[in-house]
Tab-separated table of C-alpha atoms and ligand atoms in Angstrom:
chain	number	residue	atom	x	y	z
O	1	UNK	CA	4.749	-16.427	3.027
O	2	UNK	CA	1.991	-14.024	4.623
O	3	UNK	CA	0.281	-11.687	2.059
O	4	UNK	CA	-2.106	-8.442	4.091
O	5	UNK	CA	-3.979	-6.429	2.436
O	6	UNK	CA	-5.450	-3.374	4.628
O	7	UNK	CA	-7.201	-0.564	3.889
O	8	UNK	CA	-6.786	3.093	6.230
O	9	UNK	CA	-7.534	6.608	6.510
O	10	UNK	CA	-4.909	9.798	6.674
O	11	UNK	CA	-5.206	11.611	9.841
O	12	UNK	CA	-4.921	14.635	8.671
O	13	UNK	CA	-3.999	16.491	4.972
O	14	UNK	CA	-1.123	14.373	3.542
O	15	UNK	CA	1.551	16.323	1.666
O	16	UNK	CA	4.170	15.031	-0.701
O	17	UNK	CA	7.015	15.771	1.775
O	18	UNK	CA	4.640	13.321	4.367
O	19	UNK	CA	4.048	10.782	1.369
O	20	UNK	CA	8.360	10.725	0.673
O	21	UNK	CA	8.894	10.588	4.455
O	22	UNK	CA	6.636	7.138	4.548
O	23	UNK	CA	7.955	5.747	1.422
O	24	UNK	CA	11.810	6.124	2.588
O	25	UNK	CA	11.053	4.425	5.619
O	26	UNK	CA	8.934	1.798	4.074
O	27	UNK	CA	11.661	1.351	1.446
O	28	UNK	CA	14.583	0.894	3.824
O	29	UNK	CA	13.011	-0.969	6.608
O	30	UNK	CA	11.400	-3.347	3.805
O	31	UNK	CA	14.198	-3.908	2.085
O	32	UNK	CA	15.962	-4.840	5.170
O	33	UNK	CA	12.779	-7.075	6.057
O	34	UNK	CA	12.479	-8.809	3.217
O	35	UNK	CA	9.092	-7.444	2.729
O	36	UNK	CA	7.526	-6.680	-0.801
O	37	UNK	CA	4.014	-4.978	-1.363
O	38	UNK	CA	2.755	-1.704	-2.742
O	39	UNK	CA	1.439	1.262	-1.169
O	40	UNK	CA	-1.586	3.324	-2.463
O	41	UNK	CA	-2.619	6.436	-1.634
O	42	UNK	CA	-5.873	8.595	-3.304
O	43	UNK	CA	-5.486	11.486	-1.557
O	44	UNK	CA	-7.576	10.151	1.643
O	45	UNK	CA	-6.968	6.704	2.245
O	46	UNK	CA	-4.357	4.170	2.207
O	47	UNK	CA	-4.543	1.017	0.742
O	48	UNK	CA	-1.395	-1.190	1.179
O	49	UNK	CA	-0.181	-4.765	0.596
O	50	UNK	CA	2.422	-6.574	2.559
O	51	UNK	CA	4.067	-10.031	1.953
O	52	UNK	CA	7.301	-11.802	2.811
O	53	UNK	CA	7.906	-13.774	6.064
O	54	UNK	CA	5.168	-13.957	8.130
O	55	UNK	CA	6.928	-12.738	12.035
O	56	UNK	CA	8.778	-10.043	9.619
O	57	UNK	CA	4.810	-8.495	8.357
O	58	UNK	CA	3.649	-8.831	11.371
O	59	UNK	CA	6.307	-7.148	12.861
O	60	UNK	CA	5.747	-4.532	10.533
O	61	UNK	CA	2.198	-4.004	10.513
O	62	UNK	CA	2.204	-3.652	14.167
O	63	UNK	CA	4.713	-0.980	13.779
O	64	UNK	CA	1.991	0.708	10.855
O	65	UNK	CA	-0.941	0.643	12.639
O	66	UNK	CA	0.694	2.365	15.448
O	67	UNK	CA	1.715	5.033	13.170
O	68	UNK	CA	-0.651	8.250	14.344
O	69	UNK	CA	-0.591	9.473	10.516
O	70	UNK	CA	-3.878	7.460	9.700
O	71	UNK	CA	-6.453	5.588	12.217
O	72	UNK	CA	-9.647	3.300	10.857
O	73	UNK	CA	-7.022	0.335	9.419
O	74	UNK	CA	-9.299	-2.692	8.120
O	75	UNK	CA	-7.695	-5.780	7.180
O	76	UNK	CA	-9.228	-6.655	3.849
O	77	UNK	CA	-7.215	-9.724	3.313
O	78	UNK	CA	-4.331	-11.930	5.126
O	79	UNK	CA	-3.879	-15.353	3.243
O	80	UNK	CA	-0.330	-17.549	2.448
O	81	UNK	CA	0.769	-17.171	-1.119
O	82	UNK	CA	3.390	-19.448	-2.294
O	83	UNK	CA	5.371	-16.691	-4.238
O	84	UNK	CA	5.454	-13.108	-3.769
O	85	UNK	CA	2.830	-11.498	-6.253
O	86	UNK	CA	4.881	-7.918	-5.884
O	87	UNK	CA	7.994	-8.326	-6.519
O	88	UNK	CA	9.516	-5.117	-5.563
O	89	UNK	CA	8.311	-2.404	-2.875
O	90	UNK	CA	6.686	0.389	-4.006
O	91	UNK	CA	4.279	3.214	-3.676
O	92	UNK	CA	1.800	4.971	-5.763
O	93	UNK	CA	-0.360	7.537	-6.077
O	94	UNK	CA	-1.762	9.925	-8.610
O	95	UNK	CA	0.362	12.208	-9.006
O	96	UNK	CA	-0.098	15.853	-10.235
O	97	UNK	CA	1.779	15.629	-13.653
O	98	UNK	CA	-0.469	11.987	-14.753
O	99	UNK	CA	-3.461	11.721	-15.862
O	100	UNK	CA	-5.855	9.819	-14.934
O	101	UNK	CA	-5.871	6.876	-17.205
O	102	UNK	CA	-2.290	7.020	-16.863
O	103	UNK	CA	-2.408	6.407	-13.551
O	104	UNK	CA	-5.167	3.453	-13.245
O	105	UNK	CA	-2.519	1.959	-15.976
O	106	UNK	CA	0.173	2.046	-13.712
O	107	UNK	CA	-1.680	0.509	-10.901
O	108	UNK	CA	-2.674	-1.978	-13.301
O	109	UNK	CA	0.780	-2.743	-14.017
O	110	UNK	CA	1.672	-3.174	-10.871
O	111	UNK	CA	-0.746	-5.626	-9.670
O	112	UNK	CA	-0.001	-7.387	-12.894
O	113	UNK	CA	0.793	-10.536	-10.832
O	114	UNK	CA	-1.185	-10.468	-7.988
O	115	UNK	CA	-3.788	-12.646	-7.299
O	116	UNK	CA	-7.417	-11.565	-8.921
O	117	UNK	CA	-8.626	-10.693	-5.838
O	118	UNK	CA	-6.363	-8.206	-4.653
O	119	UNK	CA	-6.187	-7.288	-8.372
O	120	UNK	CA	-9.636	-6.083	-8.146
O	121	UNK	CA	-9.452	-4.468	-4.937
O	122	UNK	CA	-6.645	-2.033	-6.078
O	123	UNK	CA	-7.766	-1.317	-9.185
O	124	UNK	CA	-11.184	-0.784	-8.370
O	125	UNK	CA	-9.883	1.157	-5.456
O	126	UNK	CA	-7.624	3.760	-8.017
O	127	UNK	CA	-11.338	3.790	-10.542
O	128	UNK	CA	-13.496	4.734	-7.811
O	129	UNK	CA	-11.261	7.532	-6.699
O	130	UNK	CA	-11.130	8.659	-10.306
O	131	UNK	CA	-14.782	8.578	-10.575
O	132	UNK	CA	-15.480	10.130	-7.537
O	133	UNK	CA	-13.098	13.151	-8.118
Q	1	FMN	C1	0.038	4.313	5.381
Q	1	FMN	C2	1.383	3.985	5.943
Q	1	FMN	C3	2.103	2.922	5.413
Q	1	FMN	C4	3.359	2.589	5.931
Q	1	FMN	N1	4.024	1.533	5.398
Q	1	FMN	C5	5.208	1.166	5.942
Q	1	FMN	C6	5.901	0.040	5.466
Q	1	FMN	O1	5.488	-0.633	4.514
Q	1	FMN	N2	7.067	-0.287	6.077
Q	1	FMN	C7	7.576	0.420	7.120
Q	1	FMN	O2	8.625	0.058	7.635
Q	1	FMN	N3	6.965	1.506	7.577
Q	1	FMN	C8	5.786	1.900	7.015
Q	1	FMN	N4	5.146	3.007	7.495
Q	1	FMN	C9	5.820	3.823	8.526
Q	1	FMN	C10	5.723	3.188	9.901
Q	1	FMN	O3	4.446	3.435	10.444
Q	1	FMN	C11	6.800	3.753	10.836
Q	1	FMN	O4	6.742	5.148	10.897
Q	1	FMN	C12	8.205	3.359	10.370
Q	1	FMN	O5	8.248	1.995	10.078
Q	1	FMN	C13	9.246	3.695	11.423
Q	1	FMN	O6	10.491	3.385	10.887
Q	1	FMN	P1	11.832	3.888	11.521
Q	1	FMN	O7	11.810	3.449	12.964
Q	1	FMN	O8	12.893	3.228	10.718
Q	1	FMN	O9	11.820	5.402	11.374
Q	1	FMN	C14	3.890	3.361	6.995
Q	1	FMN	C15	3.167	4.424	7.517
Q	1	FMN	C16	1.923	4.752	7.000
Q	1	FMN	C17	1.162	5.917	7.574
C-alpha cells in the first residue's frame, strides 16, 4: 500500500462552505477508492495524507494537484506501509468553537497510529500554526 504525504497552499481565502465542498468529494470519491488519510487545513495551507492502493492514490493525487483551489504542492513523503496508519478518511481543522489545545489533541488523536514521522509532521504542523497565530 502507497502512503503520500504532501504539503500545499490555498489559492485564495478558504471558507467553510469551500472546506465542506472538498471534504464531500474527498469523502465519497475515497470511500469509493479505497483510500484512507486525513486532511489538514490551518487556515493557509494544506497538509494531507493519502494511502490505500497505490494506481488508486495516484489516481487521486493527480486529480488534487490539478485542483486550481491551492498551487505550491510538495511531496513530503511517499513510502509503502504494510497497514493503513488512518483508518478512516477525514479532515480537520481548527475550528471556531475549539480551542486550541483542543484542537492539537484531536490531531494528536488522529495520527495516533501513524508512523512517527508523519506523526511529527502533523502535529508539529497544527503547533506551529498555533504558535504563530
Ligand atoms: C487540498 C485539497 C485536498 C483534496 N483532497 C481530495 C481527496 O482526498 N480526494 C478526492 O477525491 N478529492 C480531493 N480533493 C478534490 C479534488 O481536487 C477534486 O476536486 C475532486 O476529486 C473532484 O471530484 P468529483 O469529480 O467527484 O467532483 C481535494 C482538493 C483540495 C484542494
Amino acid at each position: 500500500m502507497l502512503q503520500l504525504v504532501y504539503i500545499s497552499t490555498a489559492r485564495g481565502p478558504v471558507t467553510a462552505s469551500d472546506l465542506q465542498r472538498i471534504l464531500g468529494a474527498s469523502r465519497r470519491n475515497n470511500g469509493r477508492d479505497g483510500i484512507s488519510g486525513l486532511l489538514f487545513f490551518d487556515g493557509v495551507r494544506f497538509l494531507q495524507a493519502l494511502e490505500g492502493e497505490e494506481a488508486a492514490v495516484t489516481t487521486a493525487f493527480e486529480r488534487i494537484h490539478a485542483d486550481p483551489r491551492h498551487s505550491g504542492i510538495v511531496v513530503l513523503s511517499r513510502r509503502e506501509v504494510a497497514t493503513r496508519e488512518f483508518g478512516r478518511w477525514a479532515m480537520a481543522s481548527r475550528t471556531a468553537l475549539e480551542g486550541e489545545s483542543a484542537m492539537l489533541e484531536r490531531v494528536a488523536a488522529l495520527v495516533a497510529d501513524a508512523s512517527p514521522m508523519v506523526q511529527a509532521t502533523f502535529t508539529s504542523f497544527a503547533e506551529v500554526r498555533r504558535k504563530a497565530a
